[in-house]
Amino acid sequence: MGLSSVTTGSDATKFCIFDLRRGQHEGEELDKILFFYPADLPFSTQLSVIGLSEGLITFTRGILMFFYEAEPDVWMVMIVEKSKESEAIWRIDALRRVLKEVHSLFMMFHGSIRALLDKEPSGGLLRSHLYTFIMDYLSDFLVGKKLQLPNFRDSLKERGTVQMLTIGREAAIEVQSLVRVLESCAGNTSCYSLILFQDLLVSTTLSAEDTINLFTYAVLRLSPRALSSGLSSWSYLRKGNVSSHAATGSVSANSGAVLDQFYRSSGGDPSYHIARPLQQDKWTKGKDGFLVSDIWKAEAGSSAAITPTIWLQKTEERVFLCTFQHRNLTLILLFPVISLLNEEQGISLVKQQVLENVSLSVLVIKYV
Amino acid sequence: MFPKASSSQSSTGFSGSGALSHVYIRYPPLRCAIPEARGLFYDDGNKLLFSPTSDQVISWKTSPFSPLATPASDSVCEGPVLSIRYSIDAKVLAIQRSNYEIQFWNRETGYTFSQKCKSDSESILGFFWTDCPTCDIVFVKTSGLDLFFLDSELKSLHLVETKRFNVSWYVYTHESRLVLLASGMQCKSFTGYQLSASGIIRLPRFEMAMAKSEANNKPVLAAEDVHVVTVYGRIYCLQVDKVAMLLNSYRFYRDAVVQQGSLPIFSSKIAVSVVDNVLLVHQVDAKVVILYDIFSDSRAPISAPLPLLLRGFPRSITASSQSSSRNAEGSEAIDLSDTEAIIYGDGWTFLVPDLICDAANGLLWKIHLDLEAGIFPDYFLVFMMTPVILEVNAYLSLQAISASSSEVPSVLEFLQRRKLEAHKAKQLCLAMSRTIILERRPVSMVAWAIDILVTSYSYSIKTGSYLKEMKAEKRSPSGVPQVNSPSTIADDSASRVDAYGKSVKHESASGVHNESMNKFSTFSGSDSGDNVTIEPLKTSSGDLYSLGGNVESKILMGAEVPSDTVQSGLQSQLLGLGNNLLNSNVTNHQESQFTSAAVSPDEIYSFVFAPVEEEMAGDSSYMVSIIIEFLRSVNSEKIKVHPNLYVLTIQLLARNERYAELGLFVINKILEPSKEVALQLLESGRQNIQTRKLGLAMLRQLSLHHDYVVLLVQDGYYLEALRYARKNKVNLVRPSLFLEAAYASNDPQHVAAVLRFFSDFIPGFKSTSDHNSYCRILTEMNSSIAA
């Protein structure tokens, strides 16, 4: 019984106060109600509203449930223990953003859940994708075999936001100039770029949503810190001392085991070739300054790595993800897949251009 | 635009070959043929052309050049004339009568005296007047230099100093104040002096390079093969090596002479002119001229070799009539005879810097440069079929290809250095900038071009020439002694006296009448006003265009300098060389009040970005890239730009919905805050709330409270607007605005609140019609609700 069916009048807003200790016995239910607006609602309706609320309260006692309709009729739900910390309210909001973040990142690499279902209605493909992707995502939070979500003060509030580097006007102009040079490297096609200094955003030409997604991924897996420590660089992990680093090593191992277990128990089919963009320790910096990874393969069983592609929400186009790193500076160049006829050859050409045109500017920029 | 300009140039070559030309002489010439004349003489010190007859000397002013210049005359005794020059104050006329006697003529009193060689073993090669403080006139003799000063009564010469050398021949230009004395078997050993107002500088002795043709056959350097030119305030010597077919160049420093490299030549007879600091090398036998801009160290010519053109000639071929009608100053002139019309005729003598004297026909031409035509190396003409030209073209094409990547920027640099037709150069720069953007050349290339314009503007601001352009400076000649006036410094000629003396000698003689002298100095005065940046009047180490980045500018207030003129000299340390530059005192002859082709950022906006943006509607990211490069360039020169440019940037970004970027631009203050910018953000923010918020924040930040409040009201936040107005003490001029907004909300409480606010805080509000009418409205609203 939903609330909507209860609603009889034009005013859907209801407001009530009740006491669970009262009206425990059959026939005394009305005793619970201390206040009800609108007061002229039939008692039966008032009771059904109270009853539904009571059920929800009992069911979620000690836990928090988050619902997020990621795509029409596709729901994501997260249930966590209630926290006693004072920022609980903000934590709820932040945890809801975690759901959104997982979905956005998934969409960025694999497209929408609905599209994958349409592609293979049995759902096997989608499940494999979801299991690997979300487990990789959650592995950042695994301590031992237990998921431990960060508390609000540590890092949760940063979810779904972008941290900017504050720079002066002159540096900003230099950066913008570099951006144009960078984006001209792929010829005349319309390119996008994202520039980070350490874990801070310096410049973007993407839309706000795409910026947040790519920024999140970069901080998780591509930033110099993420590369060197094999850790995502959310601040709560940054605070970790040496011993916790050592501990995290085992976490990765554990998560692998957990994942295997999931594979076996949940019917994930290993025969699908699933790219795992969130897999840890998979990105390394090549000699030429470009980041490389063997996550993406030309086809299942092939050992040849290919350049990854991602979906942009705003323009709904698929773009190559090309990352160049120089010291603390990370340059991400995105150019449309359709712009290249011969993909790998074209990409190496673009990379060549980046090296030729950008290196010098990077040297200038690094003083920002 | 510029390629069209050059290709649509349909001027016709004199030979009828239908060629373009970048260099032309304009009909009519100055006619200076006098019956019974005994040749033509040029006095570069005073820029006068002389034609002596048996008992008088006729003179024409050549600067500013006018075909209608009226001749003046001085009566003199009869006798042979080898050369004539007025003193620099124009009071005394000196005539070389023979190679042992020079006669002097006081133009006011008519007093005459002569100065002769003392010894039979020496002879006078020539003489020149000088503004050097220690002497007034210098005799160049086979035995060396004699420096004299003229006594105050102008009645006799007194020997100051003698410098002993063997001299075969000499070259002097007043423009450079430099005399080069040739000696030795091959006449290739040189001693030089600069006798300028700052004193006498002796140059180190040096040898010129001469290739040998055969083992025992040593060529002898002749005076006509050595040219002293002054370009951008630097003094160069150009020497023709007929065996190697090279034009060797040497640059003079105070304590060194440095060979600069060589230019190829395609004719054994070479003449050299300088127009607006562009070096013109006339390949006389080939009848073409090649242009070089030797400011840059590149030896590449800036043009294809093209013939010298006669424009405006009424009888010329029809194809040229269109362009000639443009240039013609009137067609009433007498036709030139066939012999007169021969370009590079045998009778031509090239006078430094930019005159051609046709002694045989008694004509004087001034050389002009056409900036629009032919200065672009990739527009070579292939239809000129003489073998020599083909050879020349083949050589130059290679050069052009190697230089093609930097072609547009280097042309811009060239144009920015133009002073003679600065306005035209500026228009060309703007047109080129538009073109390269419309053609969507690579951003790096456009950025380079923009850098050139911005740097040039910044430079012109620092030196003040850009402001000078705005208000033509007035300077009274005020009877400043000519010796020290900048006007005289401008003058220049090459005098070569040797065994092969020519019919045109360079002479000094006083201006014709006092009246005309005054006029003359007025012109010169304005010249120097225009040139104030270049003119290190009496310093010997000024060089405006330094190679290094360390341009130290200092203001010289020499005693001789009229106090109303600030002469700013720029001293530069020469890269590498520790030498002081030997300066020349350059004055260009201005034809327009524009002295600088510099383009201000506002002009770049108005004449490049705004029109180009209109034409390029659609793709804005390229434009944004260009604007960023422009901002970078402008920022590095610490120049402000007009908010219009920022407004345009916002429009461009918003058009492509690049709001995230736009936000970055605002947050990082790449777009500097201003009311215009804020309003555009609000406008563009209609589609994007974040952008609108940035606009509102900017209004607040700029303390534009009134605009902010009005905007809040427009958005319906009239109560918040009132709170803000109260807090920031904004004077609200139109209470009705708020009342209307409150009334529109259909809530009597809001109307009451707003009414109350104004009643409380605006004195006298209760007696206004607004108060009365809204009180009535409020009552009606309340009653209707109650009902």
CSV table of N, CA, C and O in Angstrom, one decimal, chain A residues 164-165 167-170 172-174 176-177 180-181 183 188 191-192 202-208 211 314, chain B residues 440 443 621 624-625 628-629 631-632 635 638 641 646 653 657-658 660-661 664-665 667-672:
chain,number,residue,atom,x,y,z
A,164,MET,N,39.6,22.2,-6.5
A,164,MET,CA,40.3,23.0,-7.5
A,164,MET,C,41.7,23.6,-6.9
A,164,MET,O,41.8,23.8,-5.7
A,165,LEU,N,42.6,23.7,-7.8
A,165,LEU,CA,43.8,24.4,-7.4
A,165,LEU,C,43.6,25.9,-7.6
A,165,LEU,O,43.2,26.3,-8.7
A,167,ILE,N,44.9,29.3,-8.6
A,167,ILE,CA,46.1,29.8,-9.3
A,167,ILE,C,45.9,31.2,-9.6
A,167,ILE,O,44.8,31.7,-9.7
A,168,GLY,N,47.0,32.0,-9.8
A,168,GLY,CA,46.9,33.4,-10.2
A,168,GLY,C,46.5,33.5,-11.7
A,168,GLY,O,46.4,32.6,-12.4
A,169,ARG,N,46.2,34.7,-12.0
A,169,ARG,CA,45.7,35.0,-13.4
A,169,ARG,C,46.7,34.6,-14.4
A,169,ARG,O,46.3,34.0,-15.4
A,170,GLU,N,47.9,35.0,-14.2
A,170,GLU,CA,48.9,34.7,-15.2
A,170,GLU,C,49.1,33.2,-15.4
A,170,GLU,O,49.1,32.8,-16.6
A,172,ALA,N,46.9,31.1,-14.8
A,172,ALA,CA,45.7,30.6,-15.4
A,172,ALA,C,45.7,30.7,-16.9
A,172,ALA,O,45.2,29.9,-17.7
A,173,ILE,N,46.2,31.9,-17.4
A,173,ILE,CA,46.2,32.1,-18.8
A,173,ILE,C,47.2,31.1,-19.4
A,173,ILE,O,46.9,30.5,-20.5
A,174,GLU,N,48.3,30.9,-18.8
A,174,GLU,CA,49.3,29.9,-19.3
A,174,GLU,C,48.7,28.6,-19.4
A,174,GLU,O,48.8,27.9,-20.4
A,176,GLN,N,45.5,27.9,-19.7
A,176,GLN,CA,44.5,27.8,-20.8
A,176,GLN,C,45.2,27.7,-22.1
A,176,GLN,O,44.8,27.0,-23.0
A,177,SER,N,46.4,28.4,-22.2
A,177,SER,CA,47.1,28.3,-23.5
A,177,SER,C,47.6,26.9,-23.7
A,177,SER,O,47.5,26.3,-24.8
A,180,ARG,N,44.8,24.7,-25.0
A,180,ARG,CA,44.5,24.8,-26.4
A,180,ARG,C,45.6,24.0,-27.2
A,180,ARG,O,45.3,23.4,-28.2
A,181,VAL,N,46.8,24.1,-26.8
A,181,VAL,CA,47.9,23.4,-27.5
A,181,VAL,C,47.6,21.9,-27.4
A,181,VAL,O,47.6,21.2,-28.4
A,183,GLU,N,44.8,20.4,-26.9
A,183,GLU,CA,43.6,19.9,-27.7
A,183,GLU,C,43.8,20.0,-29.2
A,183,GLU,O,43.1,19.5,-29.9
A,188,ASN,N,42.0,18.4,-36.1
A,188,ASN,CA,40.9,19.4,-36.1
A,188,ASN,C,39.6,18.9,-35.4
A,188,ASN,O,38.6,19.6,-35.3
A,191,CYS,N,38.2,18.2,-29.2
A,191,CYS,CA,38.8,17.4,-28.1
A,191,CYS,C,38.4,18.0,-26.8
A,191,CYS,O,37.9,19.2,-26.7
A,192,TYR,N,38.7,17.3,-25.7
A,192,TYR,CA,38.4,17.8,-24.4
A,192,TYR,C,39.7,17.5,-23.6
A,192,TYR,O,40.5,16.6,-24.0
A,202,VAL,N,43.0,21.7,-12.2
A,202,VAL,CA,43.6,22.9,-12.7
A,202,VAL,C,42.7,23.5,-13.8
A,202,VAL,O,42.4,24.7,-13.9
A,203,SER,N,42.3,22.6,-14.7
A,203,SER,CA,41.5,23.1,-15.8
A,203,SER,C,40.7,22.0,-16.4
A,203,SER,O,41.1,20.8,-16.3
A,204,THR,N,39.6,22.3,-17.0
A,204,THR,CA,38.8,21.3,-17.7
A,204,THR,C,38.0,22.0,-18.8
A,204,THR,O,37.7,23.2,-18.8
A,205,THR,N,37.8,21.2,-19.8
A,205,THR,CA,36.9,21.7,-20.9
A,205,THR,C,35.7,20.8,-21.1
A,205,THR,O,35.0,20.9,-22.0
A,206,LEU,N,35.6,19.9,-20.1
A,206,LEU,CA,34.4,19.0,-20.1
A,206,LEU,C,33.3,19.7,-19.4
A,206,LEU,O,33.4,20.7,-18.8
A,207,SER,N,32.1,19.1,-19.6
A,207,SER,CA,30.9,19.6,-18.8
A,207,SER,C,31.1,19.3,-17.4
A,207,SER,O,32.0,18.5,-17.0
A,208,ALA,N,30.3,19.9,-16.5
A,208,ALA,CA,30.5,19.8,-15.1
A,208,ALA,C,30.4,18.3,-14.7
A,208,ALA,O,31.2,17.8,-13.9
A,211,THR,N,33.3,16.3,-15.9
A,211,THR,CA,34.5,16.7,-15.1
A,211,THR,C,34.5,15.9,-13.8
A,211,THR,O,35.6,15.4,-13.4
A,314,LYS,N,27.6,14.3,-21.4
A,314,LYS,CA,27.0,15.5,-22.0
A,314,LYS,C,26.8,15.4,-23.5
A,314,LYS,O,25.7,15.7,-24.0
B,440,ARG,N,42.1,30.2,-40.6
B,440,ARG,CA,42.3,29.2,-39.6
B,440,ARG,C,43.7,28.6,-39.6
B,440,ARG,O,43.9,27.4,-39.5
B,443,VAL,N,47.1,27.8,-34.4
B,443,VAL,CA,47.1,28.8,-33.3
B,443,VAL,C,48.5,29.3,-33.0
B,443,VAL,O,48.7,30.5,-32.7
B,621,SER,N,35.6,27.6,-30.7
B,621,SER,CA,36.8,27.2,-29.9
B,621,SER,C,38.1,27.7,-30.4
B,621,SER,O,39.0,28.1,-29.7
B,624,VAL,N,38.4,31.2,-29.3
B,624,VAL,CA,38.8,31.3,-27.9
B,624,VAL,C,40.3,31.0,-27.7
B,624,VAL,O,41.0,31.7,-27.0
B,625,SER,N,40.8,30.1,-28.5
B,625,SER,CA,42.2,29.8,-28.4
B,625,SER,C,43.0,31.0,-28.8
B,625,SER,O,44.0,31.4,-28.1
B,628,ILE,N,42.9,33.6,-26.0
B,628,ILE,CA,43.7,33.3,-24.9
B,628,ILE,C,45.2,33.6,-25.2
B,628,ILE,O,45.9,34.2,-24.4
B,629,GLU,N,45.6,33.3,-26.4
B,629,GLU,CA,47.0,33.7,-26.8
B,629,GLU,C,47.1,35.2,-26.7
B,629,GLU,O,48.2,35.7,-26.3
B,631,LEU,N,45.5,37.3,-24.8
B,631,LEU,CA,45.5,37.7,-23.4
B,631,LEU,C,46.9,37.4,-22.8
B,631,LEU,O,47.4,38.1,-22.0
B,632,ARG,N,47.4,36.2,-23.2
B,632,ARG,CA,48.7,35.9,-22.7
B,632,ARG,C,49.8,36.9,-23.1
B,632,ARG,O,50.6,37.4,-22.3
B,635,ASN,N,49.1,40.2,-21.4
B,635,ASN,CA,49.4,40.1,-20.0
B,635,ASN,C,50.9,40.2,-19.7
B,635,ASN,O,51.3,40.8,-18.8
B,638,LYS,N,51.9,43.5,-19.7
B,638,LYS,CA,51.2,44.4,-18.6
B,638,LYS,C,50.4,45.4,-19.3
B,638,LYS,O,50.4,46.6,-18.9
B,641,VAL,N,43.3,45.3,-21.3
B,641,VAL,CA,42.4,45.2,-22.5
B,641,VAL,C,41.0,45.6,-22.1
B,641,VAL,O,40.6,45.6,-20.9
B,646,TYR,N,36.5,40.5,-23.2
B,646,TYR,CA,36.0,39.5,-22.2
B,646,TYR,C,34.6,39.2,-22.5
B,646,TYR,O,34.2,38.0,-22.4
B,653,LEU,N,32.1,31.2,-25.4
B,653,LEU,CA,32.1,30.0,-24.6
B,653,LEU,C,30.6,29.6,-24.4
B,653,LEU,O,30.3,28.4,-24.4
B,657,GLU,N,28.1,26.2,-25.1
B,657,GLU,CA,27.7,25.7,-23.8
B,657,GLU,C,28.9,25.2,-23.0
B,657,GLU,O,28.8,24.2,-22.3
B,658,ARG,N,30.0,25.8,-23.1
B,658,ARG,CA,31.2,25.4,-22.3
B,658,ARG,C,31.1,26.2,-21.0
B,658,ARG,O,32.0,27.0,-20.8
B,660,ALA,N,31.4,25.1,-17.9
B,660,ALA,CA,32.4,24.8,-16.9
B,660,ALA,C,33.7,25.6,-17.1
B,660,ALA,O,34.3,26.1,-16.2
B,661,GLU,N,34.1,25.6,-18.4
B,661,GLU,CA,35.3,26.4,-18.8
B,661,GLU,C,35.1,27.9,-18.4
B,661,GLU,O,35.9,28.5,-17.9
B,664,LEU,N,35.7,28.5,-14.9
B,664,LEU,CA,37.1,28.5,-14.6
B,664,LEU,C,37.7,29.9,-15.0
B,664,LEU,O,38.5,30.5,-14.3
B,665,PHE,N,37.3,30.4,-16.2
B,665,PHE,CA,37.8,31.7,-16.7
B,665,PHE,C,37.5,32.8,-15.7
B,665,PHE,O,38.3,33.7,-15.5
B,667,ILE,N,36.6,32.4,-12.4
B,667,ILE,CA,37.2,32.2,-11.1
B,667,ILE,C,38.6,32.5,-11.1
B,667,ILE,O,39.1,33.1,-10.1
B,668,ASN,N,39.3,32.1,-12.1
B,668,ASN,CA,40.7,32.4,-12.2
B,668,ASN,C,41.0,33.9,-12.7
B,668,ASN,O,42.2,34.2,-12.9
B,669,LYS,N,40.0,34.6,-12.8
B,669,LYS,CA,40.1,36.0,-13.3
B,669,LYS,C,40.8,36.2,-14.6
B,669,LYS,O,41.5,37.2,-14.8
B,670,ILE,N,40.8,35.2,-15.4
B,670,ILE,CA,41.3,35.4,-16.8
B,670,ILE,C,40.4,36.4,-17.4
B,670,ILE,O,40.9,37.3,-18.2
B,671,LEU,N,39.2,36.4,-17.1
B,671,LEU,CA,38.3,37.5,-17.5
B,671,LEU,C,38.2,38.4,-16.3
B,671,LEU,O,37.6,38.1,-15.3
B,672,GLU,N,38.8,39.5,-16.5
B,672,GLU,CA,38.9,40.4,-15.3
B,672,GLU,C,37.5,41.0,-15.0
B,672,GLU,O,36.8,41.3,-15.9
